[in-house]
XYZ file of C-alpha atoms in Angstrom:
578
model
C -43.400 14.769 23.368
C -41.883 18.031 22.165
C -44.636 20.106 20.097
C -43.769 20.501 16.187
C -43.803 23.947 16.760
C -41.262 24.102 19.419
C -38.763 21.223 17.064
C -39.535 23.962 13.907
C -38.413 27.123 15.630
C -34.915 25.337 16.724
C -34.749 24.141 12.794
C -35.322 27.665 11.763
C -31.965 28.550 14.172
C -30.157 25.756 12.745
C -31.085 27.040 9.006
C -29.336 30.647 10.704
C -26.472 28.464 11.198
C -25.700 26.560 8.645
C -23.339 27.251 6.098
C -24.276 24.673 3.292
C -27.234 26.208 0.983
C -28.636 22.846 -0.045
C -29.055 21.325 3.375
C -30.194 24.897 4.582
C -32.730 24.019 1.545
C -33.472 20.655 2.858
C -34.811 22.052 6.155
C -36.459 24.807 4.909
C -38.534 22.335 2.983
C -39.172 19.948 6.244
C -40.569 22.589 8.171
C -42.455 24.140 5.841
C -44.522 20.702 5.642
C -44.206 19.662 9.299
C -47.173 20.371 10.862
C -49.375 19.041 7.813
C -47.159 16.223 7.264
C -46.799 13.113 9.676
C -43.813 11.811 7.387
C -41.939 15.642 7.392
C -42.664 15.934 10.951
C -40.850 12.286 11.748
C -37.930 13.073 9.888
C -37.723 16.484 11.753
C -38.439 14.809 14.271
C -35.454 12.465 14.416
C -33.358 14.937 12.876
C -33.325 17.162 15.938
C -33.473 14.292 18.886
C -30.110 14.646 20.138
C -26.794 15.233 18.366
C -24.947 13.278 16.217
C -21.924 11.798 19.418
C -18.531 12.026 19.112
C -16.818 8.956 19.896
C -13.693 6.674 19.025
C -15.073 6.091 15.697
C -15.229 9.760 15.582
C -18.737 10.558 13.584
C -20.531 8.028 11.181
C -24.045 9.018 10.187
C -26.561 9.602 6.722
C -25.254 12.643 5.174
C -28.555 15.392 5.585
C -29.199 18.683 7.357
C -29.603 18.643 11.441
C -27.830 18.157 14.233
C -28.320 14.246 13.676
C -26.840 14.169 10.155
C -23.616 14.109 8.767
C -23.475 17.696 7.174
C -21.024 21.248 7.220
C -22.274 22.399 10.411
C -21.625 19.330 12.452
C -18.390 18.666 10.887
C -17.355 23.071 11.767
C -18.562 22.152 15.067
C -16.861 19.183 15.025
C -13.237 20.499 14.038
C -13.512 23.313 16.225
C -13.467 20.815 18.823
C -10.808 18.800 17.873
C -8.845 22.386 17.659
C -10.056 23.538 21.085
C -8.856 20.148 22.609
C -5.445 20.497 20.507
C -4.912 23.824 21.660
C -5.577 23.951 25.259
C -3.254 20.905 25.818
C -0.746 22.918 23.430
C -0.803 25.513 26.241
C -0.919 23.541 29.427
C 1.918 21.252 28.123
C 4.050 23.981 26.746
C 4.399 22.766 23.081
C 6.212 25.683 22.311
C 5.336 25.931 18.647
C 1.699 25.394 16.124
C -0.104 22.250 16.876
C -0.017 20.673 13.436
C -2.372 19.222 10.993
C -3.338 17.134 8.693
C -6.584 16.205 6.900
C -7.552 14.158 4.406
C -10.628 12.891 2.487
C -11.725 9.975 0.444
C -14.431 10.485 -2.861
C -17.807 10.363 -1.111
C -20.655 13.053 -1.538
C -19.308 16.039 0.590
C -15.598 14.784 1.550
C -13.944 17.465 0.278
C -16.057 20.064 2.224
C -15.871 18.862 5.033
C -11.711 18.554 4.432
C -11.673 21.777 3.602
C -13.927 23.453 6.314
C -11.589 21.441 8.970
C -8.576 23.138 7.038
C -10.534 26.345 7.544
C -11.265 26.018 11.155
C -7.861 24.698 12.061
C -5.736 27.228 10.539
C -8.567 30.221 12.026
C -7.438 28.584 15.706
C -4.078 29.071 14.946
C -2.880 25.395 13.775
C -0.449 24.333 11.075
C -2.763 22.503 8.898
C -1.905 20.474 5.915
C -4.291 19.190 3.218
C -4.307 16.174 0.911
C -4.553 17.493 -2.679
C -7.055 15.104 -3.620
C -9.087 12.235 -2.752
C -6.761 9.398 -1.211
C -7.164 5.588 0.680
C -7.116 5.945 4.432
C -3.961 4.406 4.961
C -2.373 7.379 3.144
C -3.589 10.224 5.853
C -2.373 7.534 8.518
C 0.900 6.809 6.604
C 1.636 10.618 6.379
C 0.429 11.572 9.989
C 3.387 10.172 11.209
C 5.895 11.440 8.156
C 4.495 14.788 8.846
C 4.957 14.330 12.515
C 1.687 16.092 12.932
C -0.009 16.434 16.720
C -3.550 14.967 14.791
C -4.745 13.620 11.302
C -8.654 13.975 10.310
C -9.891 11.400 7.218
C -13.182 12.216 6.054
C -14.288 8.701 5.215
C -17.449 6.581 5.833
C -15.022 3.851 5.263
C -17.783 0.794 3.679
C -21.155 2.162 5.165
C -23.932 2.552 2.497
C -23.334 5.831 -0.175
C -25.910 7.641 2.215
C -23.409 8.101 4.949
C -19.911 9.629 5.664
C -17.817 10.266 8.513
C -14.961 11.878 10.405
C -11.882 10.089 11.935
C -9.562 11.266 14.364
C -5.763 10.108 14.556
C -2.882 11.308 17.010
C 0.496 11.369 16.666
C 3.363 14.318 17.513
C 3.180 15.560 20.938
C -0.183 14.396 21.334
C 0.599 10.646 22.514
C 3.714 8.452 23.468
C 6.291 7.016 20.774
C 4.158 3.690 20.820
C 0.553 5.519 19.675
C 1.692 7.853 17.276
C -0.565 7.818 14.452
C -3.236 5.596 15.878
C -7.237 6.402 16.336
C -8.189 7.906 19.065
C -9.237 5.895 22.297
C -10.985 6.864 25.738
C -10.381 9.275 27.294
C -9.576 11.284 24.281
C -12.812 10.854 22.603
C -14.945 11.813 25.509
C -12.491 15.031 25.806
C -12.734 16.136 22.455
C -16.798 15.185 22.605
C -17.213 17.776 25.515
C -15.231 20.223 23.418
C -17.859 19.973 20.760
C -20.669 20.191 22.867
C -19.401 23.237 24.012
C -18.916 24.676 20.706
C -21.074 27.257 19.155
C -23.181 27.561 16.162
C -21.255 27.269 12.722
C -22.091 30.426 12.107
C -20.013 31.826 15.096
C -16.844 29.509 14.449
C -14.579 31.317 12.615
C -12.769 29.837 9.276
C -10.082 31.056 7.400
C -10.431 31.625 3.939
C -6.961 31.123 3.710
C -3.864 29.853 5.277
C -3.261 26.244 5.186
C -0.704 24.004 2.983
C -2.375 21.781 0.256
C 0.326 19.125 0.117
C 1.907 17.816 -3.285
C 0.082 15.273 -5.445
C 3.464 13.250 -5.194
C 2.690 12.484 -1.546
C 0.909 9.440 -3.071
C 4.015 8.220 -4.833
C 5.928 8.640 -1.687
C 3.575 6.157 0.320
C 3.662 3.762 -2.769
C 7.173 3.878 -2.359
C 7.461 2.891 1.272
C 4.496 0.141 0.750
C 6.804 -1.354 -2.055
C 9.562 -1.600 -0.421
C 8.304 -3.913 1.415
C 8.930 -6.746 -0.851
C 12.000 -7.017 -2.800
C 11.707 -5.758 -6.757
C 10.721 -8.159 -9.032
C 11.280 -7.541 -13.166
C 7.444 -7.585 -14.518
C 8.678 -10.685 -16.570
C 9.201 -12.439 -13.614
C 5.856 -12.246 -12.374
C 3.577 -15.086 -13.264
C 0.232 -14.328 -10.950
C -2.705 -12.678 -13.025
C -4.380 -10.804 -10.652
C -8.043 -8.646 -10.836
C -8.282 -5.635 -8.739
C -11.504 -4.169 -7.777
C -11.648 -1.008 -5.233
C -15.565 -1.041 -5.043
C -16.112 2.738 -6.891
C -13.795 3.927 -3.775
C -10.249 6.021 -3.816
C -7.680 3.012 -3.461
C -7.907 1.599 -7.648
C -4.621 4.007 -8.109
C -2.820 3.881 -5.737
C -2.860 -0.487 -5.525
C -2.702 -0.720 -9.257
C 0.451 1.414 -8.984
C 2.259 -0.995 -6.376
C 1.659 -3.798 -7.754
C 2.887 -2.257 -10.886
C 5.744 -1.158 -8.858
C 6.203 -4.642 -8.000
C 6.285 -6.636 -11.374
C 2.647 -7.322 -11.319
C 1.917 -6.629 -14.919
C -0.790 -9.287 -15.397
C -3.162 -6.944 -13.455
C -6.783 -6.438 -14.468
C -8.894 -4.016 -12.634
C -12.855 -4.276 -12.592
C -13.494 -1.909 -15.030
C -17.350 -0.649 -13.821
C -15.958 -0.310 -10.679
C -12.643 1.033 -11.039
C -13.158 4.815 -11.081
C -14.184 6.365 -7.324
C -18.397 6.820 -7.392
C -19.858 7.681 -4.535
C -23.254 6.521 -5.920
C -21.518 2.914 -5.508
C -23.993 1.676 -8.202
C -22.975 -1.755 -8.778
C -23.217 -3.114 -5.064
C -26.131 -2.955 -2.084
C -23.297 -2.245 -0.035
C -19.196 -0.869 -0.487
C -18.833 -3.862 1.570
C -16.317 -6.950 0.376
C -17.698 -8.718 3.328
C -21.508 -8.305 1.917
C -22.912 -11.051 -0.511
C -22.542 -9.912 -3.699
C -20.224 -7.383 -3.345
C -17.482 -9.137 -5.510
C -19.124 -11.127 -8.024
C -17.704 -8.684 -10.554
C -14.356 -9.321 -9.534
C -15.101 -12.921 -9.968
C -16.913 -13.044 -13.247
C -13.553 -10.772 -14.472
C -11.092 -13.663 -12.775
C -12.845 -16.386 -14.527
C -12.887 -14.571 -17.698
C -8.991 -13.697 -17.383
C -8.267 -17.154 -15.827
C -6.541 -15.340 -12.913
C -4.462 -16.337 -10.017
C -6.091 -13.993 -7.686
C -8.930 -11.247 -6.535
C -8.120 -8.416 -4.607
C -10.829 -6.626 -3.211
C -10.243 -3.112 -1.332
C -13.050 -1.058 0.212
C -13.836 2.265 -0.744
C -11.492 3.921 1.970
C -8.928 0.926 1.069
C -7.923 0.386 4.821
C -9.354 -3.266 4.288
C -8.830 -5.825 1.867
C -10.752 -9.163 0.807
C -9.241 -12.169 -1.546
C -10.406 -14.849 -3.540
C -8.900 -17.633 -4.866
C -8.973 -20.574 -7.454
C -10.789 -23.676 -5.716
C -12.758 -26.521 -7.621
C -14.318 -27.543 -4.693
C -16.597 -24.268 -4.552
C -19.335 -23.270 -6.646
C -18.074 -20.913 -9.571
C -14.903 -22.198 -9.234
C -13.515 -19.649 -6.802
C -13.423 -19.075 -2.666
C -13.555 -15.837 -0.789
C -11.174 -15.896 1.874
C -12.967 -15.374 5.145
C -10.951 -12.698 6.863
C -9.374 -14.806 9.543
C -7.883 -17.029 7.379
C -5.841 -14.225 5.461
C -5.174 -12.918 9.132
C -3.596 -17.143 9.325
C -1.599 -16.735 6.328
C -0.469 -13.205 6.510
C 0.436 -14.641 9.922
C 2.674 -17.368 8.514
C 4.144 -14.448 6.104
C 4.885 -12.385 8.897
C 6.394 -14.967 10.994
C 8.749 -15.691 8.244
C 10.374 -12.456 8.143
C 11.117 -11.983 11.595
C 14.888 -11.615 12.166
C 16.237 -14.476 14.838
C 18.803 -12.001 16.374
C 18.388 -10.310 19.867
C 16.140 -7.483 20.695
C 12.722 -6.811 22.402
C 10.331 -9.255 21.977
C 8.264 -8.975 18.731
C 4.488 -9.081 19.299
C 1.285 -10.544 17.089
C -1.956 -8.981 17.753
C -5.300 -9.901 16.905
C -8.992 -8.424 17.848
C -10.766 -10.594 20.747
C -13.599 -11.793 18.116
C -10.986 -12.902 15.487
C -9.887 -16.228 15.248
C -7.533 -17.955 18.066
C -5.101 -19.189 15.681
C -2.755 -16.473 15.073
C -2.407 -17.103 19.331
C -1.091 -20.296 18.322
C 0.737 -19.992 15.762
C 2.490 -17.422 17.473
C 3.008 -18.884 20.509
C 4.614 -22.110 18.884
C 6.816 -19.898 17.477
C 7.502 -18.156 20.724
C 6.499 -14.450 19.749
C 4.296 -12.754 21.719
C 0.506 -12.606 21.591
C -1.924 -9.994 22.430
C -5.848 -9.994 22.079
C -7.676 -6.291 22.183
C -10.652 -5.057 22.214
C -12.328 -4.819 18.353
C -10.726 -1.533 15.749
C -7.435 -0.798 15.502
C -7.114 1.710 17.974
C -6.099 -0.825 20.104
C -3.930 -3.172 18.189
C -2.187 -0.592 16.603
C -0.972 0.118 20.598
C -0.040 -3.045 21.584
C 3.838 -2.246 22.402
C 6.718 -4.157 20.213
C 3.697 -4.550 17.294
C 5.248 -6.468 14.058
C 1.681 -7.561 13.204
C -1.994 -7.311 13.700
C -5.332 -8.228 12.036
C -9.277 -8.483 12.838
C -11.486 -10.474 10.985
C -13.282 -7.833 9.519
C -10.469 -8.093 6.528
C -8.070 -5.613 7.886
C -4.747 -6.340 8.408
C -1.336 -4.602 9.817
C 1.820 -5.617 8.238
C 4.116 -2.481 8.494
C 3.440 -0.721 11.901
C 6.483 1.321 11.000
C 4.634 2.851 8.211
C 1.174 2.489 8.992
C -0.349 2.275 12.741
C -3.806 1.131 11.286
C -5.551 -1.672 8.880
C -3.754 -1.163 5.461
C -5.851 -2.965 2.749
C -3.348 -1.759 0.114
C 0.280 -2.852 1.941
C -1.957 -6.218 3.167
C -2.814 -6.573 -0.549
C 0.827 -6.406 -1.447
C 2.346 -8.949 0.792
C -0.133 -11.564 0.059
C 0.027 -11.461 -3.452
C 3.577 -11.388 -3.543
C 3.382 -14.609 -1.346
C 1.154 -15.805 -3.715
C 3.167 -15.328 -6.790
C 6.306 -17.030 -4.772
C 3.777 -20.103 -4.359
C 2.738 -20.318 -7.886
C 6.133 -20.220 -8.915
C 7.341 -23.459 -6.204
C 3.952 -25.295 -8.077
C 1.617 -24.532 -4.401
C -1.727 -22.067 -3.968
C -2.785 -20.365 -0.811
C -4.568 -23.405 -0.330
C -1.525 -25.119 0.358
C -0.767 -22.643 3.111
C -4.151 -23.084 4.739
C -3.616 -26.610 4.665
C -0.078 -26.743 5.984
C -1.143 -23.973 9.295
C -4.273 -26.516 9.758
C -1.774 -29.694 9.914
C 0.069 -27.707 12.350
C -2.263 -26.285 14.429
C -5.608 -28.361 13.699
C -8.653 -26.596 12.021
C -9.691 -23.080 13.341
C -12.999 -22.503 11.647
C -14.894 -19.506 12.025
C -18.467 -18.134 10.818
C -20.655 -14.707 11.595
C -24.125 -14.365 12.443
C -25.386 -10.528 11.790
C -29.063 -9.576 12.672
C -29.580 -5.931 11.139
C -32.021 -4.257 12.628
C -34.236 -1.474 12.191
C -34.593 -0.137 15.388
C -31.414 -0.015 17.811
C -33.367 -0.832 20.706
C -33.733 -4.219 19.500
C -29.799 -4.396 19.933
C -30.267 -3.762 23.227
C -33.087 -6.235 24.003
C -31.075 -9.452 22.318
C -28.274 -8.452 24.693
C -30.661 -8.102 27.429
C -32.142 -11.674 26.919
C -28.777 -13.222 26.581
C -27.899 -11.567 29.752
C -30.361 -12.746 31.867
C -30.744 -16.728 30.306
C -27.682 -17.448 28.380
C -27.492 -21.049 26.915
C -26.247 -23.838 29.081
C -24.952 -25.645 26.290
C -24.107 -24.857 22.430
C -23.340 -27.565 19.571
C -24.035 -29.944 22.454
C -21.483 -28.822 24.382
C -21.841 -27.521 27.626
C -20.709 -24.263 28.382
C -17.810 -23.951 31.095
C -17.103 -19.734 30.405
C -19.760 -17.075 30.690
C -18.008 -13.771 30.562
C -19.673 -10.079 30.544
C -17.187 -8.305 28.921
C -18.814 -5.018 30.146
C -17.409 -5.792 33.167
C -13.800 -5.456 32.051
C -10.785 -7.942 33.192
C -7.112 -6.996 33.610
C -6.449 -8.330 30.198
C -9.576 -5.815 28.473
C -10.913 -2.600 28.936
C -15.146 -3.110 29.614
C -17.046 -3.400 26.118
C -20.317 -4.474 25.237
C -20.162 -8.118 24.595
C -20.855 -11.158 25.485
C -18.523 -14.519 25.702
C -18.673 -17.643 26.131
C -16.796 -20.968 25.799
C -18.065 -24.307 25.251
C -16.204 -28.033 27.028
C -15.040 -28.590 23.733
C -13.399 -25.348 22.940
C -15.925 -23.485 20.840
C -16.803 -20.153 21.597
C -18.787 -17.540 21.022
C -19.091 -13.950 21.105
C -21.452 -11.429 20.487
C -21.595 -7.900 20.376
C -23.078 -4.719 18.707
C -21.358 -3.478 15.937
C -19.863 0.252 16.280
C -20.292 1.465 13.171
C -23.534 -0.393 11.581
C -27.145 -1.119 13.135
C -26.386 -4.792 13.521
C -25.904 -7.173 16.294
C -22.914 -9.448 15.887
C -22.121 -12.909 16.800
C -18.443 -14.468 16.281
C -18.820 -18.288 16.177
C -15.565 -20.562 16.430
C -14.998 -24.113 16.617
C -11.288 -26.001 16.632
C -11.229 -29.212 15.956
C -7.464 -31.408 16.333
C -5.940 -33.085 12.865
C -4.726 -36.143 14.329
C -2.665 -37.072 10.901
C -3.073 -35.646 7.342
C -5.607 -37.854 5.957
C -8.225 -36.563 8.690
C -7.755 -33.116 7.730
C -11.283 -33.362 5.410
C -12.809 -35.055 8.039
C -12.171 -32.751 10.605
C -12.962 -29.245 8.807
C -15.911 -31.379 8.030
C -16.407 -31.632 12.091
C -16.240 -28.292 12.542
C -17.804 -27.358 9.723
C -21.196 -28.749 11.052
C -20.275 -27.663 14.804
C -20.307 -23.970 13.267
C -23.501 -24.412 12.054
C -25.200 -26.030 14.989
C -23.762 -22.872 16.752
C -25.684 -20.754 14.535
C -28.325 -22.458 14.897
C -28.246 -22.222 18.950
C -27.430 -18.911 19.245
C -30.063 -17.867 16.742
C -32.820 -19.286 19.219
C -30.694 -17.729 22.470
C -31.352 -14.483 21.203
C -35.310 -14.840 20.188
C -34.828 -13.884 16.417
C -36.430 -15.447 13.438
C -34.061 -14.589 10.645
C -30.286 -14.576 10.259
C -27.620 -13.442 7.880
């Protein structure tokens, strides 16, 4: 182990370095108690094991000083990478005029540093760099990546990760990739590139920033993309729109910009959560930013009961996803979250509807390989073409003649013209405007589910997340399901074992796990890229064989889901679930 003394004196270089006074503050304080402490000397400890990696997630990490830590120095570090990656391919690949820029930030502790250092850095190396005039949803920075034509776009956004954290996404677009990827996250190769770049780089003390130089773009750039996201949907008169809807963006940056489409779009019976309506990056009335977490919208559903409303919409903080609830007796409180892959069903049927029946190239659905297998079907019978990708965006957003794309993890893509990325706030949109067509013809949502289910037979889905403390416990569940994975699940034997570190011609290699059951259940599981959690995808169909057995059978699958749980709970040698 690496004496205290020897983990201090590189501390005491990174203090040299660093250009933030309060984390500079923060490690003076550490080491000053490290070699009395056994707590201060852990932290420093950990602080200073590595750095924080650069990958297609870009950075995600507990905001703190350190090389492990989200904080000014790694983020200098981290832009002068990106700009020494930019540059040099400028160069080789004769651009012929500035690489260009643009950066955005959402309202978490630090965002707009770190915008504005990447501003700094960018425009010091000789970029065109543009800067979002305030804090904005993701979808914004990836909406005007492409309207600016700009070779990269940065968003400073931890996305829905506790208030502890933030992070640092890369998008390319211009000259940087093909007509197809422009404005899409970055993928392999790229992100090992630009990691090496950073590795390289030296201390943030040495990287130069200008103090001066780059364009902060026009507030109005948020009325432009509502604009495009509106017009979408044909314009409704607000008297012609009978859905109440509640609104809650979770203390993040999107309450705005969705309240102003849907006023845009004639919903005037909107109600947003009021304690969580303003952007606070304290988060102080959820565990977690998370619409997925328990919890996380009982707000929103105390308000819809209140208003008697039609329908929740739920963004994150960064507003790239979007969660829905809906009016069913059947459930306790009166009201149903939408699982994710059942909006990804419906938006499907949405999105199927609007495709023109003239000529052309082939229109294409894409989904995530641990979503659902329905939008395959649905698709299929309706002979567009299908695509599953590896899990993020990155990768559906590429999938070539793209009209439409989701993951269960409640994002959704329903204007790759616009946006090539999850859009919680264009998703949000089209579904209640669906929604307020269905209340008007006397059917729900419900209805829809219902109908797809008829048509295809019942695709039911769960999640099993084990959060864990220590990574390497990640790595030991995969380990043991490696060596003895279950023979049979539900009571089904299993026909498909697939390693999907090993790659196939349809997928790159990721870590994960699949497997497939005789009677078409399937599971997979895999460690989540931006959370310590091992995740397991659980799906059972089950065939309608006439309307009245539609109960029965979601009651079927229902318990098969369950009896997966249950199974892969004991295949991976843990005692607790969520």
């Amino acid at each position: 182990m690496t004496p205290i003394s020897d983990i201090i004196d590189h501390a005491m270089q990174w203090v040299q370095a660093d250009p933030d006074p309060e984390t500079q503050r923060e490690l003076l304080d550490l080491t000053s108690r490290a070699e009395g402490d056994e707590a201060a000397a852990a932290q420093l400890r950990d602080r200073f094991s590595g750095h924080l990696q650069f990958g297609t997630a870009g950075l995600r990490a507990a905001l703190g000083a350190g090389p492990m830590r989200m904080n000014r120095a790694v983020v200098i570090r981290a832009a002068y990478g990106v700009a020494e990656y930019l540059t040099e391919r400028a160069t080789k690949e004769n651009w012929g005029t500035k690489v260009r820029a643009v950066i955005g930030y959402d309202a978490r502790t630090k965002s707009d540093a770190f915008a504005r250092d990447t501003a700094a850095v960018f425009t010091a190396a000789g970029m065109d760099a543009f800067l979002m005039p305030l804090a904005l949803p993701t979808p914004v920075l990836a909406w005007a990546t492409r309207l600016l034509k700009a070779d990269v776009g940065v968003m400073v956004t931890a996305s829905h990760n506790p208030p502890a954290d933030n992070g640092y996404k890369v998008y390319l677009g211009g000259r940087a990739v093909g007509e197809d990827a422009r404005g899409t996250q970055i993928v392999p190769p790229t992100d090992a590139d630009i990691a090496g770049k950073i590795a390289d780089a030296p201390p943030a003390d040495q990287i130069e920033r200008a103090a001066s130089g780059w364009t902060m773009l026009p507030e109005r750039i948020a009325r432009d993309y509502e604009h495009e996201v509106t017009s979408l949907i044909p314009g409704i008169a607000p008297d012609q729109r009978s859905l109440r809807v509640v609104l809650t963006p979770m203390h993040g940056v999107g309450g705005e910009v969705m309240s102003f489409v849907l006023a845009r779009a004639g919903f005037d019976k909107l109600h947003v959560v009021p304690e969580q309506a303003l952007p606070n990056p304290k988060f102080p009335t959820v565990a977690f930013p998370n619409p997925e977490e328990p919890g996380a919208m009982d707000l929103a559903l105390e308000l819809a009961r209140d208003r008697d409303a039609d329908l929740v919409i739920a963004n994150d903080p960064d507003a790239d996803r979007a969660a829905f609830a809906i009016p069913d007796a059947r459930h306790e409180g009166g009201w149903r979250i939408l699982r994710g892959d059942e909006v990804g069903a419906i938006l499907g049927r949405v999105m199927l509807e609007r495709i023109p029946s003239t000529g052309g190239a082939r229109p294409f659905f894409a989904n995530s390989i641990v979503s659902s297998r329905l939008l395959g079907a649905m698709a299929t019978a309706h002979g567009v073409g299908h695509q599953q990708t590896l899990t993020g965006f990155k990768w559906i957003a590429r999938v070539q003649g793209l009209v439409y794309g989701y993951e269960e993890a409640l994002g959704y893509c329903v204007a790759p013209d616009l946006v090539k990325d999850k859009d919680g706030i264009s998703a949000a949109l089209v579904l209640a405007d669906h929604a307020a067509k269905l209340k008007d013809a006397g059917k729900s949502l419900l209805d829809v589910l219902d109908d797809i289910a008829l048509q295809h037979g019942v695709y039911a889905t769960d999640q099993l997340s084990v959060r864990v403390d220590d990574l390497a416990r990640i790595d030991a569940m995969m380990q043991r399901l490696r060596s003895k994975a279950p023979e049979r699940l539900a009571g089904s034997p299993v026909v498909e074992y697939r390693d999907l570190s090993e790659g196939s011609k349809d997928l790159p290699p990721t870590d994960g796990i699949l497997l497939l059951t005789e009677d078409d259940s399937r599971v997979i599981v895999r460690p989540s890229g931006t959370e310590p959690k091992l995740k397991c995808y659980l799906e059972a169909i089950v065939p309608v064989a006439e309307p009245g057995e539609l109960e029965n059978s979601r009651a079927t699958a229902s318990a098969r889901l369950a009896d997966l749980r249950h199974d892969v709970t004991r295949a991976l040698g843990v005692d607790t679930e969520s």
